[in-house]
Amino acid sequence: MPKITIDKLADLQARVGQEVAVSDWLEITQQRIDQFAAATGDQQWIHVDAARAAKESPFGGTIAHGYLTLSLLARFSQESIAIGNIRMAVNYGLNRVRFTAPVRYGKRVRAHFKLAAYDEIDGGVQLTWHATVEIEGSEKPACIAETISRWYV
């Protein structure tokens, strides 16, 4: 169940510049990393070979793919924010993405969503979000992204 429920899409306009939601924590398991590797074909040893990563990697073990971390923003958003009067929401794109720290398997991550822009479009609105994926216990975030979504009423 989403943490934040907003009755009408138009109510978001007053929230521009504010943090709107923070997701729950999610543990990054080796199984999740392996499934992402299988789905994308990215089988680089730093992600999927625990023994080699423990021995040769500067991180002391396997790490999540940066794109795995980025892809979790959809899940985190859906779990964190519910809008009452929309019929459909779609990802429209990204303006900027940076992977600022690796996510080791076994670590927990969560996302913070700050609404950067609210722009009316035909049939709905285009929302620009500043999303930050935090790693539990780390000073540096795993990912900082500016995402764009379109929400239709």
PDB file of C-alpha atoms in Angstrom:
ATOM      1  CA  MET A   1       0.000   0.000   0.000  1.00  0.00           C
ATOM      2  CA  PRO A   2       1.424   3.409  -0.937  1.00  0.00           C
ATOM      3  CA  LYS A   3       2.694   5.590   1.864  1.00  0.00           C
ATOM      4  CA  ILE A   4       1.356   8.839   0.372  1.00  0.00           C
ATOM      5  CA  THR A   5      -2.093   9.180  -1.175  1.00  0.00           C
ATOM      6  CA  ILE A   6      -2.947  12.334  -3.095  1.00  0.00           C
ATOM      7  CA  ASP A   7      -6.631  12.741  -3.906  1.00  0.00           C
ATOM      8  CA  LYS A   8      -6.276  14.640  -7.184  1.00  0.00           C
ATOM      9  CA  LEU A   9      -3.394  14.969  -9.599  1.00  0.00           C
ATOM     10  CA  ALA A  10      -3.750  18.772  -9.518  1.00  0.00           C
ATOM     11  CA  ASP A  11      -2.967  18.682  -5.776  1.00  0.00           C
ATOM     12  CA  LEU A  12       0.631  17.801  -6.675  1.00  0.00           C
ATOM     13  CA  GLN A  13       1.236  21.208  -8.215  1.00  0.00           C
ATOM     14  CA  ALA A  14       1.578  22.756  -4.753  1.00  0.00           C
ATOM     15  CA  ARG A  15       4.265  20.175  -3.897  1.00  0.00           C
ATOM     16  CA  VAL A  16       6.824  21.311  -6.519  1.00  0.00           C
ATOM     17  CA  GLY A  17      10.176  21.716  -4.792  1.00  0.00           C
ATOM     18  CA  GLN A  18       9.225  19.370  -1.953  1.00  0.00           C
ATOM     19  CA  GLU A  19      10.081  15.803  -1.080  1.00  0.00           C
ATOM     20  CA  VAL A  20       6.808  13.998  -1.700  1.00  0.00           C
ATOM     21  CA  ALA A  21       7.652  10.439  -0.680  1.00  0.00           C
ATOM     22  CA  VAL A  22      10.265   8.023   0.634  1.00  0.00           C
ATOM     23  CA  SER A  23       9.965   4.327  -0.183  1.00  0.00           C
ATOM     24  CA  ASP A  24      10.435   1.398   2.144  1.00  0.00           C
ATOM     25  CA  TRP A  25      13.811  -0.328   2.304  1.00  0.00           C
ATOM     26  CA  LEU A  26      14.521  -3.188  -0.095  1.00  0.00           C
ATOM     27  CA  GLU A  27      17.352  -5.688   0.342  1.00  0.00           C
ATOM     28  CA  ILE A  28      19.445  -6.297  -2.772  1.00  0.00           C
ATOM     29  CA  THR A  29      19.908 -10.047  -2.792  1.00  0.00           C
ATOM     30  CA  GLN A  30      22.260 -12.029  -4.986  1.00  0.00           C
ATOM     31  CA  GLN A  31      19.195 -13.753  -6.419  1.00  0.00           C
ATOM     32  CA  ARG A  32      17.796 -10.364  -7.569  1.00  0.00           C
ATOM     33  CA  ILE A  33      21.171  -9.474  -9.129  1.00  0.00           C
ATOM     34  CA  ASP A  34      21.369 -12.852 -10.886  1.00  0.00           C
ATOM     35  CA  GLN A  35      17.795 -12.522 -12.207  1.00  0.00           C
ATOM     36  CA  PHE A  36      18.562  -9.050 -13.562  1.00  0.00           C
ATOM     37  CA  ALA A  37      21.728 -10.409 -15.200  1.00  0.00           C
ATOM     38  CA  ALA A  38      19.723 -13.199 -16.819  1.00  0.00           C
ATOM     39  CA  ALA A  39      17.007 -10.810 -18.022  1.00  0.00           C
ATOM     40  CA  THR A  40      19.447  -8.304 -19.542  1.00  0.00           C
ATOM     41  CA  GLY A  41      22.289 -10.562 -20.629  1.00  0.00           C
ATOM     42  CA  ASP A  42      24.757  -8.533 -18.554  1.00  0.00           C
ATOM     43  CA  GLN A  43      26.704 -11.374 -16.956  1.00  0.00           C
ATOM     44  CA  GLN A  44      29.820  -9.401 -15.984  1.00  0.00           C
ATOM     45  CA  TRP A  45      31.656 -11.238 -13.212  1.00  0.00           C
ATOM     46  CA  ILE A  46      31.520  -8.281 -10.818  1.00  0.00           C
ATOM     47  CA  HIS A  47      27.764  -8.921 -10.597  1.00  0.00           C
ATOM     48  CA  VAL A  48      27.403 -12.705 -10.813  1.00  0.00           C
ATOM     49  CA  ASP A  49      30.647 -14.420  -9.748  1.00  0.00           C
ATOM     50  CA  ALA A  50      30.715 -14.151  -5.945  1.00  0.00           C
ATOM     51  CA  ALA A  51      34.041 -15.961  -5.505  1.00  0.00           C
ATOM     52  CA  ARG A  52      35.870 -13.881  -8.102  1.00  0.00           C
ATOM     53  CA  ALA A  53      34.277 -10.648  -6.919  1.00  0.00           C
ATOM     54  CA  ALA A  54      35.314 -11.376  -3.334  1.00  0.00           C
ATOM     55  CA  LYS A  55      38.890 -11.954  -4.489  1.00  0.00           C
ATOM     56  CA  GLU A  56      39.392  -9.419  -7.313  1.00  0.00           C
ATOM     57  CA  SER A  57      36.789  -6.686  -6.930  1.00  0.00           C
ATOM     58  CA  PRO A  58      37.620  -3.469  -5.066  1.00  0.00           C
ATOM     59  CA  PHE A  59      34.186  -3.829  -3.417  1.00  0.00           C
ATOM     60  CA  GLY A  60      34.901  -7.157  -1.696  1.00  0.00           C
ATOM     61  CA  GLY A  61      31.956  -8.930  -3.286  1.00  0.00           C
ATOM     62  CA  THR A  62      29.341  -8.715  -5.974  1.00  0.00           C
ATOM     63  CA  ILE A  63      27.498  -5.480  -6.668  1.00  0.00           C
ATOM     64  CA  ALA A  64      24.145  -4.707  -8.257  1.00  0.00           C
ATOM     65  CA  HIS A  65      24.052  -3.467 -11.824  1.00  0.00           C
ATOM     66  CA  GLY A  66      23.607   0.292 -11.985  1.00  0.00           C
ATOM     67  CA  TYR A  67      20.635  -0.257 -14.266  1.00  0.00           C
ATOM     68  CA  LEU A  68      19.111  -2.632 -11.719  1.00  0.00           C
ATOM     69  CA  THR A  69      19.266   0.157  -9.154  1.00  0.00           C
ATOM     70  CA  LEU A  70      17.755   2.588 -11.662  1.00  0.00           C
ATOM     71  CA  SER A  71      14.987   0.169 -12.634  1.00  0.00           C
ATOM     72  CA  LEU A  72      13.871  -0.084  -9.016  1.00  0.00           C
ATOM     73  CA  LEU A  73      12.659   3.522  -9.166  1.00  0.00           C
ATOM     74  CA  ALA A  74       9.441   2.312 -10.817  1.00  0.00           C
ATOM     75  CA  ARG A  75       8.775  -0.105  -7.956  1.00  0.00           C
ATOM     76  CA  PHE A  76       9.683   2.441  -5.305  1.00  0.00           C
ATOM     77  CA  SER A  77       7.432   5.071  -6.889  1.00  0.00           C
ATOM     78  CA  GLN A  78       4.451   2.729  -7.164  1.00  0.00           C
ATOM     79  CA  GLU A  79       4.868   1.614  -3.554  1.00  0.00           C
ATOM     80  CA  SER A  80       5.247   5.162  -2.260  1.00  0.00           C
ATOM     81  CA  ILE A  81       2.801   7.410  -4.116  1.00  0.00           C
ATOM     82  CA  ALA A  82      -0.849   6.900  -5.068  1.00  0.00           C
ATOM     83  CA  ILE A  83      -2.834   9.503  -6.998  1.00  0.00           C
ATOM     84  CA  GLY A  84      -6.606   9.234  -6.767  1.00  0.00           C
ATOM     85  CA  ASN A  85      -7.887  10.353 -10.148  1.00  0.00           C
ATOM     86  CA  ILE A  86      -5.444   8.999 -12.726  1.00  0.00           C
ATOM     87  CA  ARG A  87      -6.244   6.364 -15.321  1.00  0.00           C
ATOM     88  CA  MET A  88      -2.692   5.724 -16.493  1.00  0.00           C
ATOM     89  CA  ALA A  89       0.915   6.682 -15.791  1.00  0.00           C
ATOM     90  CA  VAL A  90       3.864   6.104 -18.126  1.00  0.00           C
ATOM     91  CA  ASN A  91       7.594   6.649 -17.904  1.00  0.00           C
ATOM     92  CA  TYR A  92       8.560   9.352 -20.383  1.00  0.00           C
ATOM     93  CA  GLY A  93      12.320   9.445 -19.914  1.00  0.00           C
ATOM     94  CA  LEU A  94      15.316  10.609 -17.964  1.00  0.00           C
ATOM     95  CA  ASN A  95      17.203  13.876 -18.085  1.00  0.00           C
ATOM     96  CA  ARG A  96      20.200  12.865 -16.015  1.00  0.00           C
ATOM     97  CA  VAL A  97      21.378   9.746 -14.219  1.00  0.00           C
ATOM     98  CA  ARG A  98      24.446   9.206 -12.096  1.00  0.00           C
ATOM     99  CA  PHE A  99      25.544   6.049 -10.289  1.00  0.00           C
ATOM    100  CA  THR A 100      27.460   7.561  -7.382  1.00  0.00           C
ATOM    101  CA  ALA A 101      28.162   4.478  -5.233  1.00  0.00           C
ATOM    102  CA  PRO A 102      28.004   0.714  -5.764  1.00  0.00           C
ATOM    103  CA  VAL A 103      25.304  -1.360  -4.074  1.00  0.00           C
ATOM    104  CA  ARG A 104      26.802  -4.531  -2.594  1.00  0.00           C
ATOM    105  CA  TYR A 105      24.604  -7.584  -2.403  1.00  0.00           C
ATOM    106  CA  GLY A 106      22.912  -7.815   0.971  1.00  0.00           C
ATOM    107  CA  LYS A 107      22.613  -4.040   1.349  1.00  0.00           C
ATOM    108  CA  ARG A 108      19.274  -2.282   1.609  1.00  0.00           C
ATOM    109  CA  VAL A 109      18.216   0.642  -0.571  1.00  0.00           C
ATOM    110  CA  ARG A 110      15.288   3.038  -0.673  1.00  0.00           C
ATOM    111  CA  ALA A 111      14.272   6.022  -2.799  1.00  0.00           C
ATOM    112  CA  HIS A 112      13.463   9.630  -2.019  1.00  0.00           C
ATOM    113  CA  PHE A 113      11.211  11.463  -4.498  1.00  0.00           C
ATOM    114  CA  LYS A 114      11.268  15.250  -4.766  1.00  0.00           C
ATOM    115  CA  LEU A 115       8.889  16.838  -7.273  1.00  0.00           C
ATOM    116  CA  ALA A 116      10.941  19.140  -9.496  1.00  0.00           C
ATOM    117  CA  ALA A 117       8.325  20.213 -12.057  1.00  0.00           C
ATOM    118  CA  TYR A 118       4.616  19.925 -12.782  1.00  0.00           C
ATOM    119  CA  ASP A 119       3.674  20.714 -16.386  1.00  0.00           C
ATOM    120  CA  GLU A 120       0.221  20.351 -17.873  1.00  0.00           C
ATOM    121  CA  ILE A 121      -0.041  18.315 -21.083  1.00  0.00           C
ATOM    122  CA  ASP A 122      -3.000  17.229 -23.188  1.00  0.00           C
ATOM    123  CA  GLY A 123      -5.014  14.866 -20.986  1.00  0.00           C
ATOM    124  CA  GLY A 124      -2.822  15.036 -17.910  1.00  0.00           C
ATOM    125  CA  VAL A 125       0.455  16.263 -16.518  1.00  0.00           C
ATOM    126  CA  GLN A 126       4.148  15.691 -17.008  1.00  0.00           C
ATOM    127  CA  LEU A 127       6.002  15.311 -13.724  1.00  0.00           C
ATOM    128  CA  THR A 128       9.749  15.691 -13.315  1.00  0.00           C
ATOM    129  CA  TRP A 129      11.129  13.997 -10.223  1.00  0.00           C
ATOM    130  CA  HIS A 130      14.515  14.217  -8.532  1.00  0.00           C
ATOM    131  CA  ALA A 131      14.967  10.665  -7.289  1.00  0.00           C
ATOM    132  CA  THR A 132      17.754   9.617  -4.971  1.00  0.00           C
ATOM    133  CA  VAL A 133      18.424   5.963  -4.154  1.00  0.00           C
ATOM    134  CA  GLU A 134      19.916   5.773  -0.678  1.00  0.00           C
ATOM    135  CA  ILE A 135      22.057   2.884   0.584  1.00  0.00           C
ATOM    136  CA  GLU A 136      21.440   2.091   4.222  1.00  0.00           C
ATOM    137  CA  GLY A 137      24.451   3.133   6.301  1.00  0.00           C
ATOM    138  CA  SER A 138      26.210   4.922   3.424  1.00  0.00           C
ATOM    139  CA  GLU A 139      26.910   8.622   3.139  1.00  0.00           C
ATOM    140  CA  LYS A 140      26.817   8.452  -0.672  1.00  0.00           C
ATOM    141  CA  PRO A 141      23.655   7.532  -2.539  1.00  0.00           C
ATOM    142  CA  ALA A 142      23.693   4.708  -5.065  1.00  0.00           C
ATOM    143  CA  CYS A 143      21.906   6.651  -7.779  1.00  0.00           C
ATOM    144  CA  ILE A 144      20.672  10.153  -8.460  1.00  0.00           C
ATOM    145  CA  ALA A 145      18.253  10.508 -11.350  1.00  0.00           C
ATOM    146  CA  GLU A 146      15.931  13.081 -12.838  1.00  0.00           C
ATOM    147  CA  THR A 147      12.970  11.114 -14.135  1.00  0.00           C
ATOM    148  CA  ILE A 148      10.025  12.252 -16.225  1.00  0.00           C
ATOM    149  CA  SER A 149       6.626  10.605 -16.113  1.00  0.00           C
ATOM    150  CA  ARG A 150       3.292  11.411 -17.671  1.00  0.00           C
ATOM    151  CA  TRP A 151       0.121  10.887 -15.669  1.00  0.00           C
ATOM    152  CA  TYR A 152      -3.222  10.920 -17.454  1.00  0.00           C
ATOM    153  CA  VAL A 153      -6.683  11.593 -15.993  1.00  0.00           C
TER     154      VAL A 153
END
